[in-house]
Structures are given as structure tokens and as C-alpha cells.
């Protein structure tokens, strides 16, 4: 766990110009707290201790404003800047090195059957403040989702998506 905290804290220090020291990140960043407790709650969820896992995730939500369902699969080096109002649903999957800001939802559309209901977010994606990504869709690697976009369809890799409903406005061909 110590190794996990240091690795995630170093990632935040690298990505956030406002962070001045590892000490500050460890003690002040809700992202780190939320990921730490998600690791615990996910272990409980996998071992079918569903209620206990939810108690941990709901207490974490109270402290950080970040609600990650214990069923959600989270990769390495996720950075949730500011935290408040973030919701990551039970069947969501987040790849490595993803950054998201406050107010992001990885949610369901509502009324889906009991299968995968939430998005898959591939590696290196940036999700702007207030963006909602809804349904069992896939956000391709390296994509940027603009602040306040509402994304309802699959997005190809290295795209930029803005608006409601979210539309691809460019694909960064230099990276592909
Ligand atoms: C979308 C975003 C990633 C910019 O991507 P980009 O590839 O650099 O795109 P550009 O800045 O060149 O903008 C391209 C077009 O999209 C528009 N646009 C940019 N962001 C937008 C948004 N969030 N919603 C709607 N339109 C947006 C621009 O006005 C521009 O339109 P134009 O071509 O008609 O002039 C960025 O604007 C954004 O929303 N980042 C989120 C950052 C954030 O949430 N910060 C919170 C910090 S607390």
C-alpha cells in the first residue's frame, strides 16, 4: 500500500502544476484518498462483501466528493483533480494515466439490463470538468473530452470531443 500511495502521489505531483511537494499531495489531495479507499473497497467487493465495500466507498464520497463504486475497475495513475461531484459507476473501466476534473460522471443511461452499463475509458484520456460520459461506450486512448460535454457514443482514439451531445471536432493524427 505504501508503494501504491507514493506512486500515485508522484503521478499527481508530475501532472498538477499547483502541487508543490509530495507531502502536500499525500495530505491534501482527495484523488489520492479516493484511490486508496477504492483499492480497499474493491478487494471487499471481489470477495463478495458487497455492503462493507459500499460503506467504505460512501464514507470516502463524504470525505472527498468522489464516488467510485467498488465494482469499477481503475487503472494506474488516475488523477481526479479537485474531486467534488465525481461519480464512477459499478461497471465502468478506467485505463492507465487518465486525468479527470470535478463534476465528471461515468454513468449509465438508465434502465439498462443487468450487464455492463457504464463506459470504458482507455489509457491517457483527459476528461474536462463537468463532462458526462453515459452508457456502455468506449472512449479511445488519448482522447480529450471538453468541459461539460455529454458523450453518448463511442469515441475513436486521439479525438477531441466537445458539446451536448458530444461531437468529435478533431483527431490528432500526429499522435496516431
Ligand atoms: C476541449 C479542450 C480539451 C480543448 O481541446 P483542443 O483540442 O485544444 O481544442 P481547441 O482549444 O483548439 O478548441 C477547438 C474548438 O472547440 C471549442 N471548445 C473548446 N472547449 C470546448 C468546450 N469545453 N465546450 C464546447 N466547445 C469547446 C473551441 O471554442 C474551438 O471552437 P472553434 O474551432 O469554433 O474556435 C478544452 O477546451 C477543454 O474543455 N478542457 C477541459 C479542461 C478543464 O476541464 N479544466 C478544468 C480545470 S479546473
mmCIF file of C-alpha atoms and ligand atoms in Angstrom:
data_model
loop_
_atom_site.group_PDB
_atom_site.id
_atom_site.type_symbol
_atom_site.label_atom_id
_atom_site.label_comp_id
_atom_site.label_asym_id
_atom_site.label_seq_id
_atom_site.Cartn_x
_atom_site.Cartn_y
_atom_site.Cartn_z
ATOM 1 C CA UNK A 1 0.000 0.000 0.000
ATOM 2 C CA UNK A 2 2.877 2.398 0.820
ATOM 3 C CA UNK A 3 4.312 1.830 -2.673
ATOM 4 C CA UNK A 4 0.872 2.466 -4.176
ATOM 5 C CA UNK A 5 0.448 5.771 -2.302
ATOM 6 C CA UNK A 6 3.896 7.033 -3.305
ATOM 7 C CA UNK A 7 3.424 6.044 -6.963
ATOM 8 C CA UNK A 8 0.020 7.759 -7.171
ATOM 9 C CA UNK A 9 1.297 10.828 -5.279
ATOM 10 C CA UNK A 10 4.284 11.181 -7.645
ATOM 11 C CA UNK A 11 1.872 10.995 -10.586
ATOM 12 C CA UNK A 12 -0.196 13.883 -9.151
ATOM 13 C CA UNK A 13 2.922 15.940 -8.408
ATOM 14 C CA UNK A 14 4.012 15.440 -12.027
ATOM 15 C CA UNK A 15 0.628 16.369 -13.519
ATOM 16 C CA UNK A 16 -0.547 19.248 -11.321
ATOM 17 C CA UNK A 17 1.489 22.452 -11.546
ATOM 18 C CA UNK A 18 -0.323 23.628 -8.404
ATOM 19 C CA UNK A 19 1.149 20.792 -6.306
ATOM 20 C CA UNK A 20 4.381 21.879 -4.620
ATOM 21 C CA UNK A 21 5.564 18.761 -2.764
ATOM 22 C CA UNK A 22 4.892 15.059 -2.276
ATOM 23 C CA UNK A 23 3.990 15.851 1.337
ATOM 24 C CA UNK A 24 1.308 18.310 0.185
ATOM 25 C CA UNK A 25 -0.110 15.767 -2.274
ATOM 26 C CA UNK A 26 -0.276 12.978 0.313
ATOM 27 C CA UNK A 27 -2.077 15.144 2.880
ATOM 28 C CA UNK A 28 -4.229 17.439 0.732
ATOM 29 C CA UNK A 29 -5.346 15.677 -2.454
ATOM 30 C CA UNK A 30 -8.784 13.999 -2.424
ATOM 31 C CA UNK A 31 -7.804 11.967 -5.512
ATOM 32 C CA UNK A 32 -5.212 10.030 -3.540
ATOM 33 C CA UNK A 33 -7.598 9.391 -0.649
ATOM 34 C CA UNK A 34 -10.313 8.176 -3.025
ATOM 35 C CA UNK A 35 -7.953 5.798 -4.856
ATOM 36 C CA UNK A 36 -6.564 4.411 -1.602
ATOM 37 C CA UNK A 37 -10.033 3.602 -0.265
ATOM 38 C CA UNK A 38 -11.175 2.302 -3.650
ATOM 39 C CA UNK A 39 -8.365 -0.242 -3.527
ATOM 40 C CA UNK A 40 -9.730 -1.477 -0.174
ATOM 41 C CA UNK A 41 -13.388 -1.427 -1.181
ATOM 42 C CA UNK A 42 -12.631 -3.220 -4.468
ATOM 43 C CA UNK A 43 -10.911 -6.081 -2.601
ATOM 44 C CA UNK A 44 -14.018 -6.467 -0.438
ATOM 45 C CA UNK A 45 -16.293 -6.303 -3.497
ATOM 46 C CA UNK A 46 -14.306 -9.020 -5.292
ATOM 47 C CA UNK A 47 -14.689 -11.159 -2.147
ATOM 48 C CA UNK A 48 -18.461 -10.565 -2.303
ATOM 49 C CA UNK A 49 -18.500 -8.372 0.859
ATOM 50 C CA UNK A 50 -20.773 -6.005 -1.001
ATOM 51 C CA UNK A 51 -22.276 -3.994 1.847
ATOM 52 C CA UNK A 52 -18.958 -3.422 3.606
ATOM 53 C CA UNK A 53 -17.397 -2.343 0.319
ATOM 54 C CA UNK A 54 -20.223 0.154 -0.240
ATOM 55 C CA UNK A 55 -19.877 1.520 3.300
ATOM 56 C CA UNK A 56 -16.222 2.318 2.559
ATOM 57 C CA UNK A 57 -16.968 3.912 -0.824
ATOM 58 C CA UNK A 58 -19.819 6.016 0.586
ATOM 59 C CA UNK A 59 -17.698 7.233 3.514
ATOM 60 C CA UNK A 60 -14.972 8.146 1.024
ATOM 61 C CA UNK A 61 -17.529 10.059 -1.045
ATOM 62 C CA UNK A 62 -18.467 12.037 2.066
ATOM 63 C CA UNK A 63 -14.829 12.978 2.678
ATOM 64 C CA UNK A 64 -13.719 13.648 -0.898
ATOM 65 C CA UNK A 65 -16.803 14.258 -3.050
ATOM 66 C CA UNK A 66 -15.588 11.355 -5.226
ATOM 67 C CA UNK A 67 -17.871 8.340 -5.503
ATOM 68 C CA UNK A 68 -16.163 5.337 -7.076
ATOM 69 C CA UNK A 69 -18.315 2.226 -6.958
ATOM 70 C CA UNK A 70 -16.281 -0.708 -5.598
ATOM 71 C CA UNK A 71 -17.099 -2.667 -8.766
ATOM 72 C CA UNK A 72 -15.374 -0.121 -11.034
ATOM 73 C CA UNK A 73 -12.009 -1.155 -12.478
ATOM 74 C CA UNK A 74 -9.444 1.623 -12.141
ATOM 75 C CA UNK A 75 -6.013 1.545 -13.792
ATOM 76 C CA UNK A 76 -2.745 3.047 -12.575
ATOM 77 C CA UNK A 77 -2.119 6.792 -12.224
ATOM 78 C CA UNK A 78 -5.677 8.088 -12.338
ATOM 79 C CA UNK A 79 -5.705 11.748 -11.265
ATOM 80 C CA UNK A 80 -9.053 13.264 -10.259
ATOM 81 C CA UNK A 81 -8.293 16.969 -9.900
ATOM 82 C CA UNK A 82 -10.384 18.828 -7.276
ATOM 83 C CA UNK A 83 -12.639 15.814 -6.778
ATOM 84 C CA UNK A 84 -16.042 17.219 -5.907
ATOM 85 C CA UNK A 85 -19.020 15.729 -7.737
ATOM 86 C CA UNK A 86 -17.243 12.829 -9.456
ATOM 87 C CA UNK A 87 -19.221 9.600 -9.956
ATOM 88 C CA UNK A 88 -17.755 6.403 -11.419
ATOM 89 C CA UNK A 89 -20.319 3.619 -11.848
ATOM 90 C CA UNK A 90 -20.155 -0.052 -10.971
ATOM 91 C CA UNK A 91 -19.299 -1.472 -14.403
ATOM 92 C CA UNK A 92 -17.058 1.413 -15.530
ATOM 93 C CA UNK A 93 -13.450 0.718 -16.520
ATOM 94 C CA UNK A 94 -10.745 3.365 -16.421
ATOM 95 C CA UNK A 95 -7.375 2.701 -18.073
ATOM 96 C CA UNK A 96 -3.918 3.926 -17.046
ATOM 97 C CA UNK A 97 -2.836 7.536 -16.852
ATOM 98 C CA UNK A 98 -6.320 9.069 -17.082
ATOM 99 C CA UNK A 99 -6.971 12.609 -15.798
ATOM 100 C CA UNK A 100 -10.419 13.895 -14.891
ATOM 101 C CA UNK A 101 -11.681 17.058 -13.231
ATOM 102 C CA UNK A 102 -14.505 17.826 -10.818
ATOM 103 C CA UNK A 103 -18.089 17.057 -11.822
ATOM 104 C CA UNK A 104 -17.280 14.144 -14.139
ATOM 105 C CA UNK A 105 -19.757 11.271 -14.368
ATOM 106 C CA UNK A 106 -19.029 7.855 -15.861
ATOM 107 C CA UNK A 107 -22.613 6.739 -15.598
ATOM 108 C CA UNK A 108 -25.418 4.656 -17.010
ATOM 109 C CA UNK A 109 -28.175 5.937 -19.284
ATOM 110 C CA UNK A 110 -30.869 4.488 -17.015
ATOM 111 C CA UNK A 111 -32.999 1.398 -17.441
ATOM 112 C CA UNK A 112 -30.232 -0.848 -18.840
ATOM 113 C CA UNK A 113 -30.331 -4.582 -18.197
ATOM 114 C CA UNK A 114 -28.047 -6.007 -15.534
ATOM 115 C CA UNK A 115 -24.976 -6.184 -17.798
ATOM 116 C CA UNK A 116 -22.273 -3.566 -18.492
ATOM 117 C CA UNK A 117 -23.983 -0.205 -18.112
ATOM 118 C CA UNK A 118 -21.069 2.205 -17.805
ATOM 119 C CA UNK A 119 -18.255 3.453 -20.073
ATOM 120 C CA UNK A 120 -14.792 2.098 -20.729
ATOM 121 C CA UNK A 121 -12.184 4.872 -20.718
ATOM 122 C CA UNK A 122 -8.918 3.806 -22.332
ATOM 123 C CA UNK A 123 -5.397 4.928 -21.387
ATOM 124 C CA UNK A 124 -4.219 8.566 -21.448
ATOM 125 C CA UNK A 125 -7.687 10.142 -21.709
ATOM 126 C CA UNK A 126 -8.404 13.645 -20.294
ATOM 127 C CA UNK A 127 -11.992 14.339 -19.198
ATOM 128 C CA UNK A 128 -12.842 18.016 -18.635
ATOM 129 C CA UNK A 129 -14.776 19.424 -15.691
ATOM 130 C CA UNK A 130 -18.481 18.600 -15.631
ATOM 131 C CA UNK A 131 -18.330 16.126 -18.542
ATOM 132 C CA UNK A 132 -20.839 13.272 -18.501
ATOM 133 C CA UNK A 133 -19.979 10.038 -20.278
ATOM 134 C CA UNK A 134 -23.036 7.825 -20.328
ATOM 135 C CA UNK A 135 -23.755 4.244 -21.301
ATOM 136 C CA UNK A 136 -21.645 1.194 -22.239
ATOM 137 C CA UNK A 137 -19.485 3.147 -24.696
ATOM 138 C CA UNK A 138 -15.714 3.245 -25.203
ATOM 139 C CA UNK A 139 -13.587 6.377 -25.108
ATOM 140 C CA UNK A 140 -10.497 5.677 -27.208
ATOM 141 C CA UNK A 141 -6.922 6.075 -25.984
ATOM 142 C CA UNK A 142 -5.520 9.590 -25.774
ATOM 143 C CA UNK A 143 -8.863 11.326 -26.305
ATOM 144 C CA UNK A 144 -9.717 14.735 -24.799
ATOM 145 C CA UNK A 145 -13.287 15.323 -23.630
ATOM 146 C CA UNK A 146 -14.149 19.026 -23.332
ATOM 147 C CA UNK A 147 -15.558 20.563 -20.165
ATOM 148 C CA UNK A 148 -19.322 20.000 -19.811
ATOM 149 C CA UNK A 149 -19.583 17.657 -22.826
ATOM 150 C CA UNK A 150 -22.221 14.920 -22.713
ATOM 151 C CA UNK A 151 -20.844 11.902 -24.531
ATOM 152 C CA UNK A 152 -23.282 9.183 -25.590
ATOM 153 C CA UNK A 153 -21.428 7.344 -28.394
ATOM 154 C CA UNK A 154 -18.078 5.559 -28.818
ATOM 155 C CA UNK A 155 -15.158 7.918 -29.401
ATOM 156 C CA UNK A 156 -12.129 6.894 -31.530
ATOM 157 C CA UNK A 157 -8.570 7.217 -30.173
ATOM 158 C CA UNK A 158 -6.871 10.626 -30.023
ATOM 159 C CA UNK A 159 -10.059 12.574 -30.689
ATOM 160 C CA UNK A 160 -11.225 15.854 -29.164
ATOM 161 C CA UNK A 161 -14.915 15.820 -28.237
ATOM 162 C CA UNK A 162 -16.993 18.832 -27.168
ATOM 163 C CA UNK A 163 -20.634 19.818 -26.751
ATOM 164 C CA UNK A 164 -24.017 18.314 -25.997
ATOM 165 C CA UNK A 165 -24.353 15.718 -27.394
ATOM 166 C CA UNK A 166 -20.584 15.297 -27.626
ATOM 167 C CA UNK A 167 -19.179 15.544 -31.154
ATOM 168 C CA UNK A 168 -15.676 14.732 -32.395
ATOM 169 C CA UNK A 169 -14.221 18.039 -33.598
ATOM 170 C CA UNK A 170 -10.743 16.760 -34.394
ATOM 171 C CA UNK A 171 -8.484 13.743 -34.380
ATOM 172 C CA UNK A 172 -4.862 14.323 -33.545
ATOM 173 C CA UNK A 173 -3.324 12.441 -36.461
ATOM 174 C CA UNK A 174 0.228 13.394 -35.373
ATOM 175 C CA UNK A 175 -0.059 11.016 -32.448
ATOM 176 C CA UNK A 176 -1.525 8.010 -34.306
HETATM 177 C C1 LIG B 1 -11.729 20.633 -25.396
HETATM 178 C C2 LIG B 1 -10.407 21.045 -24.805
HETATM 179 C C3 LIG B 1 -9.683 19.815 -24.275
HETATM 180 C C4 LIG B 1 -9.540 21.747 -25.854
HETATM 181 O O1 LIG B 1 -9.129 20.874 -26.827
HETATM 182 P P1 LIG B 1 -8.288 21.374 -28.072
HETATM 183 O O2 LIG B 1 -8.048 20.175 -28.894
HETATM 184 O O3 LIG B 1 -7.080 22.128 -27.616
HETATM 185 O O4 LIG B 1 -9.322 22.325 -28.818
HETATM 186 P P2 LIG B 1 -9.302 23.913 -29.092
HETATM 187 O O5 LIG B 1 -8.978 24.678 -27.860
HETATM 188 O O6 LIG B 1 -8.458 24.137 -30.305
HETATM 189 O O7 LIG B 1 -10.841 24.187 -29.462
HETATM 190 C C5 LIG B 1 -11.424 23.654 -30.611
HETATM 191 C C6 LIG B 1 -12.843 24.184 -30.715
HETATM 192 O O8 LIG B 1 -13.656 23.659 -29.654
HETATM 193 C C7 LIG B 1 -14.225 24.715 -28.868
HETATM 194 N N1 LIG B 1 -14.209 24.258 -27.478
HETATM 195 C C8 LIG B 1 -13.147 24.072 -26.681
HETATM 196 N N2 LIG B 1 -13.532 23.584 -25.498
HETATM 197 C C9 LIG B 1 -14.873 23.482 -25.527
HETATM 198 C C10 LIG B 1 -15.854 23.049 -24.592
HETATM 199 N N3 LIG B 1 -15.482 22.601 -23.397
HETATM 200 N N4 LIG B 1 -17.151 23.052 -24.958
HETATM 201 C C11 LIG B 1 -17.527 23.497 -26.190
HETATM 202 N N5 LIG B 1 -16.638 23.922 -27.133
HETATM 203 C C12 LIG B 1 -15.330 23.916 -26.791
HETATM 204 C C13 LIG B 1 -13.321 25.911 -29.126
HETATM 205 O O9 LIG B 1 -14.006 27.102 -28.903
HETATM 206 C C14 LIG B 1 -12.953 25.706 -30.569
HETATM 207 O O10 LIG B 1 -14.026 26.101 -31.371
HETATM 208 P P3 LIG B 1 -13.767 26.845 -32.798
HETATM 209 O O11 LIG B 1 -12.989 25.848 -33.631
HETATM 210 O O12 LIG B 1 -15.144 27.097 -33.304
HETATM 211 O O13 LIG B 1 -12.991 28.063 -32.460
HETATM 212 C C15 LIG B 1 -10.531 22.122 -23.705
HETATM 213 O O14 LIG B 1 -11.114 23.315 -24.225
HETATM 214 C C16 LIG B 1 -11.323 21.685 -22.509
HETATM 215 O O15 LIG B 1 -12.543 21.773 -22.454
HETATM 216 N N6 LIG B 1 -10.543 21.211 -21.489
HETATM 217 C C17 LIG B 1 -11.092 20.839 -20.217
HETATM 218 C C18 LIG B 1 -10.235 21.471 -19.151
HETATM 219 C C19 LIG B 1 -10.924 21.539 -17.804
HETATM 220 O O16 LIG B 1 -11.943 20.938 -17.552
HETATM 221 N N7 LIG B 1 -10.304 22.272 -16.908
HETATM 222 C C20 LIG B 1 -10.810 22.425 -15.585
HETATM 223 C C21 LIG B 1 -9.674 22.867 -14.722
HETATM 224 S S1 LIG B 1 -10.196 23.244 -13.111
#
